[in-house]
Coordinates of C-alpha atoms and ligand atoms in Angstrom, one line a residue:
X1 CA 6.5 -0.3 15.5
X2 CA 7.7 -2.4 12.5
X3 CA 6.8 -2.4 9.5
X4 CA 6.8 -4.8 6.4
X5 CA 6.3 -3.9 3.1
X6 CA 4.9 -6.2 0.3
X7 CA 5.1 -5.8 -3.3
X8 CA 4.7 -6.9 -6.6
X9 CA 5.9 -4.8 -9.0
X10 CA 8.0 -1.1 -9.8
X11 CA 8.3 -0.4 -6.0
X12 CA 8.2 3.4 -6.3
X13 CA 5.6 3.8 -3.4
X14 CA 7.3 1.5 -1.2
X15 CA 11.0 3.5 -1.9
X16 CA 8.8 6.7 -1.0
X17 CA 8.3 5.4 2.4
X18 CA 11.8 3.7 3.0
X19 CA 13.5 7.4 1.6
X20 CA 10.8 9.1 4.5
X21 CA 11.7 6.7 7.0
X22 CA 15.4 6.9 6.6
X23 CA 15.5 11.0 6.6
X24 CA 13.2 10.6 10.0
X25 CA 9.8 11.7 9.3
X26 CA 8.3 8.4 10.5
X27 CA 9.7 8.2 14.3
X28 CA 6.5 5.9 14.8
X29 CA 8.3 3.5 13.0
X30 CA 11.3 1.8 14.9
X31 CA 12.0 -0.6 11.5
X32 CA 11.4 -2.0 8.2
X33 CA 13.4 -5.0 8.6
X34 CA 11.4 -6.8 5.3
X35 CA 10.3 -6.3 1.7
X36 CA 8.3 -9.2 0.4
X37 CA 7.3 -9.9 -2.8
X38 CA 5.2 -12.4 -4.2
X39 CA 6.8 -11.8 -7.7
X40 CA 10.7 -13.1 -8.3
X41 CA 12.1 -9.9 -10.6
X42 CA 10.0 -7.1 -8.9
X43 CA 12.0 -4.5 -9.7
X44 CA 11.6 -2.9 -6.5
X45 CA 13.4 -5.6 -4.6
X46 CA 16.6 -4.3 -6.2
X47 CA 15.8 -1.1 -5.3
X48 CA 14.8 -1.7 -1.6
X49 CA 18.3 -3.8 -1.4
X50 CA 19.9 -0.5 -2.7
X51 CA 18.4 1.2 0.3
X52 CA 20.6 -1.3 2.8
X53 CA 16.3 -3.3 3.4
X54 CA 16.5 -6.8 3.6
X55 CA 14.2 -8.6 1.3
X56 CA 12.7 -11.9 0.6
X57 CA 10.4 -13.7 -1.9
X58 CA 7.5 -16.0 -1.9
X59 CA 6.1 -16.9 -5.3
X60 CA 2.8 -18.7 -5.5
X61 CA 3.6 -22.2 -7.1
X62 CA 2.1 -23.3 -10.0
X63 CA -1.4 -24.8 -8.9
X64 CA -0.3 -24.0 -5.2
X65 CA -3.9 -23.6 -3.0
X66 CA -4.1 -19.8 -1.9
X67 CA -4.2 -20.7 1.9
X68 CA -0.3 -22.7 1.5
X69 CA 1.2 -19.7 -0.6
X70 CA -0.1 -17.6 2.4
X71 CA 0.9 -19.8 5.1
X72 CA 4.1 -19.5 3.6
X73 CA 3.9 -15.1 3.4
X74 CA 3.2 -15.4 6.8
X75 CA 6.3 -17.8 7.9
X76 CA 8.5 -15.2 5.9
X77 CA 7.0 -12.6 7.9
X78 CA 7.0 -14.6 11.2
X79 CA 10.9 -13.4 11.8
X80 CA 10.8 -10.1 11.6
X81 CA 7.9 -9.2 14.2
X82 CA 6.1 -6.3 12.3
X83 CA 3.3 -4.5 13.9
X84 CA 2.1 -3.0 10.5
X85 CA 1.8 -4.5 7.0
X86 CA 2.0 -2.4 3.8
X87 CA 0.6 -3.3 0.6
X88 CA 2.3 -0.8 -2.0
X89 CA 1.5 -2.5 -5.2
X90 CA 1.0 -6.0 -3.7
X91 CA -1.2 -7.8 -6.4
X92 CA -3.1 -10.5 -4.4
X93 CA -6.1 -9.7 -2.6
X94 CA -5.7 -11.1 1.1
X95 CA -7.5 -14.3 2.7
X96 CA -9.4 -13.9 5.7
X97 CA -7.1 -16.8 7.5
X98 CA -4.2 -14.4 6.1
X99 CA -5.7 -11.1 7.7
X100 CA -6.7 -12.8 11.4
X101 CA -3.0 -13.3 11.8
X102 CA -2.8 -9.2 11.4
X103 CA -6.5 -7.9 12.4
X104 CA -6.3 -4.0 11.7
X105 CA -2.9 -4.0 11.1
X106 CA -2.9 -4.0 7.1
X107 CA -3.4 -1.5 5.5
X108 CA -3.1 -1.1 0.9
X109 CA -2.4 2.4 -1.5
X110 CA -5.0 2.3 -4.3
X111 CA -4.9 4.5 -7.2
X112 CA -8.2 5.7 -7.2
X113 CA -10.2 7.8 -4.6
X114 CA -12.5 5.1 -3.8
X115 CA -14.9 3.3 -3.7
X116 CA -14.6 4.3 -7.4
X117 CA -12.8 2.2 -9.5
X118 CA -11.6 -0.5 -7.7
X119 CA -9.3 -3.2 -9.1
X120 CA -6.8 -3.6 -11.4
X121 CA -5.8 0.2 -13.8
X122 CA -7.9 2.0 -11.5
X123 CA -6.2 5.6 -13.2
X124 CA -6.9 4.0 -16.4
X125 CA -10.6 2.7 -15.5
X126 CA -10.9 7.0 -13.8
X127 CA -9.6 8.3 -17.2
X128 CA -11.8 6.0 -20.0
X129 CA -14.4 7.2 -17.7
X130 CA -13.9 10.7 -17.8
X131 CA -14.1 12.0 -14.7
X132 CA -12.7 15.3 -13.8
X133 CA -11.5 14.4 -10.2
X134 CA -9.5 11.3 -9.1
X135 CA -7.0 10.7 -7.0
X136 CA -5.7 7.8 -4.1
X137 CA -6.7 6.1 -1.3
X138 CA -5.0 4.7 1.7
X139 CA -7.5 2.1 3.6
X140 CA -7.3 -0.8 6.4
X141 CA -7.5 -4.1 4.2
X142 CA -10.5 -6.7 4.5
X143 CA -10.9 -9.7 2.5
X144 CA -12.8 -7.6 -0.1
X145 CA -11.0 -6.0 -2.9
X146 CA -9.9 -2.5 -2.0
X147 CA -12.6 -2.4 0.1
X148 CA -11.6 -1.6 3.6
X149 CA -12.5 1.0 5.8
X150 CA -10.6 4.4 4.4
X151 CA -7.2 5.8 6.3
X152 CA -6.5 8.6 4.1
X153 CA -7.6 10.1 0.9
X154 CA -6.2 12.7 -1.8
X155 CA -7.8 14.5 -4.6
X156 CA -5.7 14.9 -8.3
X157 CA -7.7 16.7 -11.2
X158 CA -7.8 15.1 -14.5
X159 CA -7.0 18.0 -17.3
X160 CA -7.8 18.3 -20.5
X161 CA -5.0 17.7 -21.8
X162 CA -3.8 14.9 -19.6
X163 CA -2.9 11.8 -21.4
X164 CA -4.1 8.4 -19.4
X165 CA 0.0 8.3 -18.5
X166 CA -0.2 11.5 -17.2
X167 CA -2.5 11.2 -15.1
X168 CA -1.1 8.1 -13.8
X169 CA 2.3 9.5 -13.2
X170 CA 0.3 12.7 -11.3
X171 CA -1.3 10.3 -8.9
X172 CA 1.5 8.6 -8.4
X173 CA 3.4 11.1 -7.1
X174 CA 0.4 12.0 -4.2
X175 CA 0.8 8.5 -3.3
X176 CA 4.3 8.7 -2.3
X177 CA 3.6 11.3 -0.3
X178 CA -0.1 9.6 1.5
X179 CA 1.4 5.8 2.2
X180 CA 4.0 7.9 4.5
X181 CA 1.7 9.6 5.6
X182 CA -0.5 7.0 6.8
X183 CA 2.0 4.7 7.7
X184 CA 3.0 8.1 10.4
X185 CA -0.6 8.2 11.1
X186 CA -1.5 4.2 12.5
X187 CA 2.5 3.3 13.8
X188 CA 2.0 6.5 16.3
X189 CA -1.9 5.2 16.8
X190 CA -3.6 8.0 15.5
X191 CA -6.4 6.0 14.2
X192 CA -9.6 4.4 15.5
X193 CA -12.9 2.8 13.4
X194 CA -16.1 2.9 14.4
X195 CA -19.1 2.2 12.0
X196 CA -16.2 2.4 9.1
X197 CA -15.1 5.9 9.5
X198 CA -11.7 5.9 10.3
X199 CA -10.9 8.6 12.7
X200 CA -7.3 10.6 12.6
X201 CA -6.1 12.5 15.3
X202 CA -3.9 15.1 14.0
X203 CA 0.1 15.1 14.9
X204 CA 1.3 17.4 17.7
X205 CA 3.6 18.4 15.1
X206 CA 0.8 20.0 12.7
Ligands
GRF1 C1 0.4 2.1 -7.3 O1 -0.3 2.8 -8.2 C2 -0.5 1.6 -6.2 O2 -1.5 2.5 -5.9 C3 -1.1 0.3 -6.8 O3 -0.1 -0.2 -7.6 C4 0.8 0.7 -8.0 C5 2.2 0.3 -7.4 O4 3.2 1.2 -7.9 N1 -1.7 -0.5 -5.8 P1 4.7 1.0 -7.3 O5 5.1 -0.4 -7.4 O6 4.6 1.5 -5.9 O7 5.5 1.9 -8.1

């Protein structure tokens, strides 16, 4: 299977799964032929260049209608033939003319184990609250926000004496590790939904 990866921002999650892919520990996935980003000085489209992927952008013009900015995604992706879309840090939340083109075949890393905190600074949103657990999420994408049935999730403990960056930087790093891992999990078609629940068959190799 292909896979593209979108993006708005740092790019560290989508490096994660480039560095996984190019050492072989995703042999469900045959390319990543695209990064996209909807933002022109991402600075993880220098980063995936570094890493020998092609990338391309697609900005949203000023006053642009949200159905022509994604007609437009969607001619960028046309090319490249991916089975799987990956939102790591992709800032826009996805139309459902957008998502028919790619039923099921979407799926977003959110930084909170949800349906807590969904949104924008979910660590930050965790930590103001206080809870003592967190964590991330990998899940399909619908047209709601972060609100698609859930691939994958990880658990991260708040401490005491955890700063709101801290904390942030500790999820971070279980989300490099879960995008992989559920990118592993739906290009080999270990996955199925019913009623929600996503169901994972384990790897032959566990
Ligand atoms: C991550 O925390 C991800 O969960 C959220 O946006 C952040 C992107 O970070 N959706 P990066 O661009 O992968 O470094």
């Amino acid at each position: 299977m292909k896979v593209a990866i979108l993006i708005s921002g740092t790019g560290t999650n989508m490096e994660a799964v480039i560095r996984a892919w190019q050492q072989g520990k995703l042999p469900g996935v045959e390319d990543i032929p695209i990064v996209l980003s909807d933002t022109p000085d991402a600075p993880g489209l220098e980063k995936a260049r570094r890493l020998g992927v092609a990338t391309a952008v697609v900005a949203r013009r000023p006053k642009e209608p949200r159905e022509s900015h994604e007609e437009r995604l969607l001619g960028a992706l046309a090319p490249h033939g991916a089975g799987l879309l990956v939102l790591a840090g992709f800032m826009r939340v996805l139309s459902p003319f957008f998502l028919s083109r790619f039923p099921g075949r979407v799926i977003n890393i959110h930084p909170s184990l949800l349906p807590a905190f969904p949104g924008i600074d979910a660590q930050k949103q965790a930590y103001d609250h206080g809870v003592k657990i967190t964590g991330c999420t990998v899940h399909f994408v619908d047209e709601t926000l972060d609100g698609g049935p859930i691939l994958l999730q990880r658990a991260v403990e708040r401490k005491d004496e955890d700063t709101a960056e801290d904390l942030r930087l500790r999820i971070l790093k279980e989300e490099h590790e879960l995008l992989s891992e559920a990118i592993a999990i739906v290009s080999e078609g270990r996955s199925s939904i019913v009623n929600r629940y996503v169901k994972v068959e384990r790897s032959h190799e566990n």
